[in-house]
mmCIF file of C-alpha atoms in Angstrom:
data_model
loop_
_atom_site.group_PDB
_atom_site.id
_atom_site.type_symbol
_atom_site.label_atom_id
_atom_site.label_comp_id
_atom_site.label_asym_id
_atom_site.label_seq_id
_atom_site.Cartn_x
_atom_site.Cartn_y
_atom_site.Cartn_z
ATOM 1 C CA TYR A 455 2.848 -1.769 20.576
ATOM 2 C CA LEU A 456 2.989 -5.573 20.664
ATOM 3 C CA PHE A 457 1.692 -7.444 17.605
ATOM 4 C CA THR A 458 1.161 -11.173 18.145
ATOM 5 C CA GLY A 459 -0.186 -13.990 15.999
ATOM 6 C CA LYS A 460 0.633 -16.798 13.580
ATOM 7 C CA HIS A 461 3.238 -16.109 10.885
ATOM 8 C CA GLY A 462 1.921 -14.687 7.640
ATOM 9 C CA THR A 463 -1.051 -12.863 9.178
ATOM 10 C CA GLY A 464 0.268 -9.363 8.476
ATOM 11 C CA LYS A 465 2.032 -8.243 11.663
ATOM 12 C CA THR A 466 5.084 -6.710 9.990
ATOM 13 C CA THR A 467 3.048 -5.383 7.060
ATOM 14 C CA VAL A 468 0.621 -3.581 9.390
ATOM 15 C CA ALA A 469 3.573 -2.280 11.419
ATOM 16 C CA ARG A 470 4.998 -0.692 8.260
ATOM 17 C CA ILE A 471 1.616 0.815 7.375
ATOM 18 C CA LEU A 472 1.313 2.226 10.910
ATOM 19 C CA ALA A 473 4.806 3.734 10.647
ATOM 20 C CA LYS A 474 3.799 5.383 7.370
ATOM 21 C CA ALA A 475 0.471 6.605 8.751
ATOM 22 C CA VAL A 476 1.857 8.343 11.836
ATOM 23 C CA ASN A 477 4.306 10.249 9.637
ATOM 24 C CA CYS A 478 1.909 11.092 6.789
ATOM 25 C CA LEU A 479 1.739 14.828 6.011
ATOM 26 C CA ASP A 480 -1.975 14.720 5.143
ATOM 27 C CA GLU A 481 -3.890 15.406 8.365
ATOM 28 C CA LYS A 482 -7.230 14.094 7.043
ATOM 29 C CA ASN A 483 -6.295 10.998 5.045
ATOM 30 C CA LYS A 484 -3.567 8.976 6.717
ATOM 31 C CA PRO A 485 -1.714 7.374 5.011
ATOM 32 C CA CYS A 486 -2.378 9.332 1.817
ATOM 33 C CA ASP A 487 0.296 7.518 -0.257
ATOM 34 C CA VAL A 488 0.965 10.704 -2.254
ATOM 35 C CA CYS A 489 2.892 12.988 0.103
ATOM 36 C CA GLN A 490 6.690 12.944 0.142
ATOM 37 C CA SER A 491 6.831 11.078 3.448
ATOM 38 C CA CYS A 492 4.489 8.301 2.240
ATOM 39 C CA LYS A 493 6.426 7.958 -0.995
ATOM 40 C CA GLU A 494 9.682 7.483 0.913
ATOM 41 C CA PHE A 495 8.097 4.842 3.158
ATOM 42 C CA ASN A 496 6.629 3.037 0.128
ATOM 43 C CA SER A 497 9.971 3.003 -1.674
ATOM 44 C CA GLY A 498 11.851 1.818 1.395
ATOM 45 C CA LYS A 499 14.179 4.818 1.220
ATOM 46 C CA THR A 500 13.171 6.440 4.498
ATOM 47 C CA LEU A 501 15.694 6.470 7.323
ATOM 48 C CA ASP A 502 12.967 6.820 9.940
ATOM 49 C CA LEU A 503 11.825 3.203 9.745
ATOM 50 C CA VAL A 504 14.230 0.705 11.286
ATOM 51 C CA GLU A 505 13.472 -3.012 11.104
ATOM 52 C CA ILE A 506 15.379 -5.334 13.416
ATOM 53 C CA ASP A 507 15.322 -9.131 13.214
ATOM 54 C CA ALA A 508 15.669 -10.287 16.820
ATOM 55 C CA ALA A 509 16.626 -13.767 15.621
ATOM 56 C CA SER A 510 19.966 -12.412 14.356
ATOM 57 C CA SER A 511 20.319 -9.319 16.586
ATOM 58 C CA ARG A 512 19.363 -10.759 19.938
ATOM 59 C CA GLY A 513 22.175 -9.781 22.305
ATOM 60 C CA ILE A 514 22.691 -7.031 24.833
ATOM 61 C CA ASP A 515 25.259 -5.246 22.629
ATOM 62 C CA GLU A 516 22.650 -4.729 19.904
ATOM 63 C CA VAL A 517 20.139 -3.384 22.437
ATOM 64 C CA ARG A 518 22.744 -1.003 23.854
ATOM 65 C CA ALA A 519 23.430 0.283 20.337
ATOM 66 C CA LEU A 520 19.669 0.712 19.883
ATOM 67 C CA LYS A 521 19.391 2.705 23.117
ATOM 68 C CA GLU A 522 22.107 5.048 21.892
ATOM 69 C CA ALA A 523 20.496 5.468 18.462
ATOM 70 C CA ILE A 524 17.065 6.474 19.775
ATOM 71 C CA LYS A 525 18.530 9.549 21.457
ATOM 72 C CA PHE A 526 18.767 11.208 18.053
ATOM 73 C CA LEU A 527 15.784 12.931 16.457
ATOM 74 C CA PRO A 528 14.163 11.513 13.292
ATOM 75 C CA PHE A 529 15.865 12.503 10.042
ATOM 76 C CA LYS A 530 12.798 13.998 8.314
ATOM 77 C CA ASN A 531 9.622 12.827 9.989
ATOM 78 C CA ARG A 532 7.745 13.324 13.255
ATOM 79 C CA PHE A 533 8.556 9.821 14.469
ATOM 80 C CA ARG A 534 11.221 7.217 13.980
ATOM 81 C CA VAL A 535 9.621 3.771 14.156
ATOM 82 C CA TYR A 536 11.491 0.662 15.268
ATOM 83 C CA ILE A 537 9.995 -2.694 14.298
ATOM 84 C CA ILE A 538 11.540 -5.564 16.242
ATOM 85 C CA ASP A 539 10.473 -8.799 14.563
ATOM 86 C CA GLU A 540 10.393 -12.133 16.432
ATOM 87 C CA VAL A 541 11.126 -10.169 19.595
ATOM 88 C CA HIS A 542 10.820 -13.322 21.733
ATOM 89 C CA MET A 543 14.288 -14.303 20.444
ATOM 90 C CA LEU A 544 16.016 -11.592 22.494
ATOM 91 C CA THR A 545 18.156 -12.835 25.373
ATOM 92 C CA ARG A 546 17.114 -12.214 28.985
ATOM 93 C CA GLU A 547 19.924 -9.667 29.346
ATOM 94 C CA ALA A 548 18.739 -7.871 26.207
ATOM 95 C CA PHE A 549 15.168 -7.744 27.538
ATOM 96 C CA ASN A 550 16.395 -6.285 30.818
ATOM 97 C CA ALA A 551 18.373 -3.638 28.952
ATOM 98 C CA LEU A 552 15.352 -2.796 26.787
ATOM 99 C CA LEU A 553 12.896 -2.604 29.675
ATOM 100 C CA LYS A 554 13.622 0.959 30.799
ATOM 101 C CA THR A 555 13.548 2.203 27.210
ATOM 102 C CA LEU A 556 10.088 0.697 26.652
ATOM 103 C CA GLU A 557 8.862 2.162 29.920
ATOM 104 C CA GLU A 558 9.901 5.713 29.065
ATOM 105 C CA PRO A 559 10.578 5.956 25.306
ATOM 106 C CA PRO A 560 11.496 9.356 23.830
ATOM 107 C CA LYS A 561 8.471 11.199 22.403
ATOM 108 C CA HIS A 562 9.851 10.913 18.870
ATOM 109 C CA ILE A 563 10.220 7.110 19.007
ATOM 110 C CA ILE A 564 7.607 4.377 18.448
ATOM 111 C CA PHE A 565 8.399 0.738 19.131
ATOM 112 C CA ILE A 566 6.433 -2.050 17.452
ATOM 113 C CA LEU A 567 7.306 -5.511 18.736
ATOM 114 C CA ALA A 568 6.141 -8.489 16.675
ATOM 115 C CA THR A 569 6.175 -12.149 17.654
ATOM 116 C CA THR A 570 4.601 -15.499 16.891
ATOM 117 C CA LEU A 571 5.313 -16.708 20.442
ATOM 118 C CA PRO A 572 4.078 -14.101 22.941
ATOM 119 C CA ASP A 573 4.193 -16.628 25.799
ATOM 120 C CA LYS A 574 7.994 -16.492 25.619
ATOM 121 C CA LEU A 575 8.048 -12.760 26.393
ATOM 122 C CA PRO A 576 8.755 -11.624 29.954
ATOM 123 C CA GLN A 577 5.615 -10.254 31.607
ATOM 124 C CA THR A 578 7.544 -7.089 32.434
ATOM 125 C CA ILE A 579 7.815 -6.417 28.683
ATOM 126 C CA VAL A 580 4.202 -7.339 27.865
ATOM 127 C CA SER A 581 2.838 -5.106 30.641
ATOM 128 C CA ARG A 582 4.519 -2.083 29.076
ATOM 129 C CA THR A 583 2.917 -2.549 25.666
ATOM 130 C CA GLU A 584 -0.450 -2.165 23.996
ATOM 131 C CA GLN A 585 -1.118 -5.634 22.577
ATOM 132 C CA TYR A 586 -2.950 -6.565 19.376
ATOM 133 C CA HIS A 587 -3.508 -10.197 18.401
ATOM 134 C CA PHE A 588 -3.649 -10.971 14.675
ATOM 135 C CA LYS A 589 -6.084 -13.778 13.886
ATOM 136 C CA ARG A 590 -5.640 -16.344 11.135
ATOM 137 C CA ILE A 591 -6.878 -15.008 7.807
ATOM 138 C CA PRO A 592 -10.158 -16.669 6.688
ATOM 139 C CA GLU A 593 -9.859 -19.207 3.855
ATOM 140 C CA LYS A 594 -12.277 -17.211 1.683
ATOM 141 C CA LEU A 595 -10.077 -14.096 1.789
ATOM 142 C CA ILE A 596 -6.922 -16.104 1.070
ATOM 143 C CA ALA A 597 -8.565 -17.864 -1.884
ATOM 144 C CA GLU A 598 -9.721 -14.521 -3.301
ATOM 145 C CA ASN A 599 -6.223 -13.118 -2.910
ATOM 146 C CA VAL A 600 -4.659 -16.157 -4.620
ATOM 147 C CA LEU A 601 -7.032 -15.707 -7.573
ATOM 148 C CA SER A 602 -6.205 -11.989 -7.720
ATOM 149 C CA VAL A 603 -2.423 -12.544 -7.646
ATOM 150 C CA ALA A 604 -2.658 -15.263 -10.304
ATOM 151 C CA GLU A 605 -4.674 -12.923 -12.537
ATOM 152 C CA LYS A 606 -2.066 -10.159 -12.180
ATOM 153 C CA GLU A 607 0.668 -12.671 -13.024
ATOM 154 C CA LYS A 608 -1.400 -13.794 -16.046
ATOM 155 C CA ILE A 609 -1.640 -17.341 -14.691
ATOM 156 C CA GLY A 610 -4.899 -19.259 -14.949
ATOM 157 C CA ILE A 611 -5.996 -21.115 -11.841
ATOM 158 C CA ALA A 612 -9.172 -23.031 -11.035
ATOM 159 C CA LYS A 613 -11.254 -21.735 -8.123
ATOM 160 C CA GLU A 614 -11.078 -25.185 -6.530
ATOM 161 C CA ALA A 615 -7.275 -25.024 -6.719
ATOM 162 C CA ALA A 616 -7.242 -21.584 -5.042
ATOM 163 C CA TRP A 617 -9.480 -22.883 -2.246
ATOM 164 C CA LEU A 618 -7.202 -25.882 -1.751
ATOM 165 C CA ILE A 619 -4.180 -23.580 -1.478
ATOM 166 C CA SER A 620 -6.026 -21.457 1.093
ATOM 167 C CA PHE A 621 -6.862 -24.595 3.103
ATOM 168 C CA PHE A 622 -3.209 -25.653 3.234
ATOM 169 C CA ALA A 623 -2.094 -22.093 4.081
ATOM 170 C CA ASP A 624 -3.916 -22.489 7.426
ATOM 171 C CA GLY A 625 -4.583 -18.769 7.867
ATOM 172 C CA SER A 626 -1.185 -17.570 6.588
ATOM 173 C CA LEU A 627 -1.217 -15.399 3.471
ATOM 174 C CA ARG A 628 2.564 -15.702 3.216
ATOM 175 C CA ASP A 629 2.314 -19.496 3.024
ATOM 176 C CA ALA A 630 -0.413 -19.215 0.380
ATOM 177 C CA HIS A 631 1.834 -17.009 -1.759
ATOM 178 C CA GLY A 632 4.679 -19.481 -1.255
ATOM 179 C CA TYR A 633 2.529 -22.394 -2.448
ATOM 180 C CA LEU A 634 1.302 -20.366 -5.424
ATOM 181 C CA GLY A 635 4.886 -19.496 -6.373
ATOM 182 C CA LYS A 636 5.843 -23.167 -6.235
ATOM 183 C CA LEU A 637 2.909 -24.071 -8.495
ATOM 184 C CA ILE A 638 3.701 -21.285 -10.972
ATOM 185 C CA ALA A 639 7.313 -22.495 -11.109
ATOM 186 C CA GLY A 640 5.971 -25.895 -12.132
ATOM 187 C CA GLY A 641 4.991 -24.362 -15.466
ATOM 188 C CA GLU A 642 1.370 -25.527 -15.641
ATOM 189 C CA ASN A 643 -1.063 -22.910 -16.954
ATOM 190 C CA PRO A 644 -3.867 -23.001 -16.004
ATOM 191 C CA ILE A 645 -3.264 -24.585 -12.611
ATOM 192 C CA GLY A 646 -5.817 -27.269 -11.807
ATOM 193 C CA GLU A 647 -6.996 -28.776 -8.550
ATOM 194 C CA GLU A 648 -5.299 -32.114 -9.225
ATOM 195 C CA THR A 649 -1.927 -30.422 -9.684
ATOM 196 C CA VAL A 650 -2.313 -28.636 -6.339
ATOM 197 C CA ARG A 651 -3.130 -31.961 -4.674
ATOM 198 C CA GLN A 652 -0.025 -33.576 -6.177
ATOM 199 C CA ILE A 653 2.345 -30.709 -5.313
ATOM 200 C CA LEU A 654 1.013 -30.158 -1.787
ATOM 201 C CA GLY A 655 0.504 -33.830 -1.018
ATOM 202 C CA ALA A 656 -3.279 -33.739 -0.596
ATOM 203 C CA PRO A 657 -5.235 -36.974 -1.064
ATOM 204 C CA SER A 658 -7.919 -37.094 -3.743
ATOM 205 C CA GLN A 659 -11.512 -36.330 -2.802
ATOM 206 C CA GLU A 660 -12.486 -39.877 -3.750
ATOM 207 C CA LEU A 661 -9.919 -41.316 -1.349
ATOM 208 C CA GLU A 662 -11.098 -38.988 1.431
ATOM 209 C CA ARG A 663 -14.714 -40.048 0.824
ATOM 210 C CA ASN A 664 -13.845 -43.757 0.794
ATOM 211 C CA ILE A 665 -11.896 -43.467 4.064
ATOM 212 C CA GLY A 666 -14.841 -41.645 5.646
ATOM 213 C CA LEU A 667 -17.287 -44.314 4.498
ATOM 214 C CA ALA A 668 -14.969 -47.082 5.727
ATOM 215 C CA ILE A 669 -14.859 -45.475 9.184
ATOM 216 C CA ILE A 670 -18.645 -45.116 9.283
ATOM 217 C CA LYS A 671 -19.107 -48.778 8.261
ATOM 218 C CA LYS A 672 -16.316 -49.869 10.635
#
């Protein structure tokens, strides 16, 4: 599989959920989150999920080691899942070495390639994958999530502030969480809209309105 899209839209998270689902022991409710396999995936203790950061493991030697490792059967589960994040960072030699493996992977292996820059992937790699594009997350959903996280952290936050965070996140839930963490670290509780504007560098609504009027009036 090839997962593409802007950072923070859930590519790696969905890849982990998929890895858990294909190995779930419950045939009717995958992933069930209660079987032993799901519990091991949730805790991060499973040996049948391997995550590789192509930005730091991008050479042909790492790919050769990967090709040797996939010959072995999974430790406990039906499938061993390899998630290769930012796969576009692999070198040309590494891509060439990986090509045959992607074309005829062992039946017990699933590859999930994730990237923010699919245009940098060789077409020979793309043509051997099933591609899914992750769209930017709507502002409404991000704002609702920000409000939910703040509530769990027992931090008050104005709805207008949550919407402003979601606007700046530009479709990335990860960025929204990063902004919220920065605001929480500032110590203000509850977090107001003006504070968000100051921290994130947003102009005031009055200034925006005045600029708009000035443009209209030339």
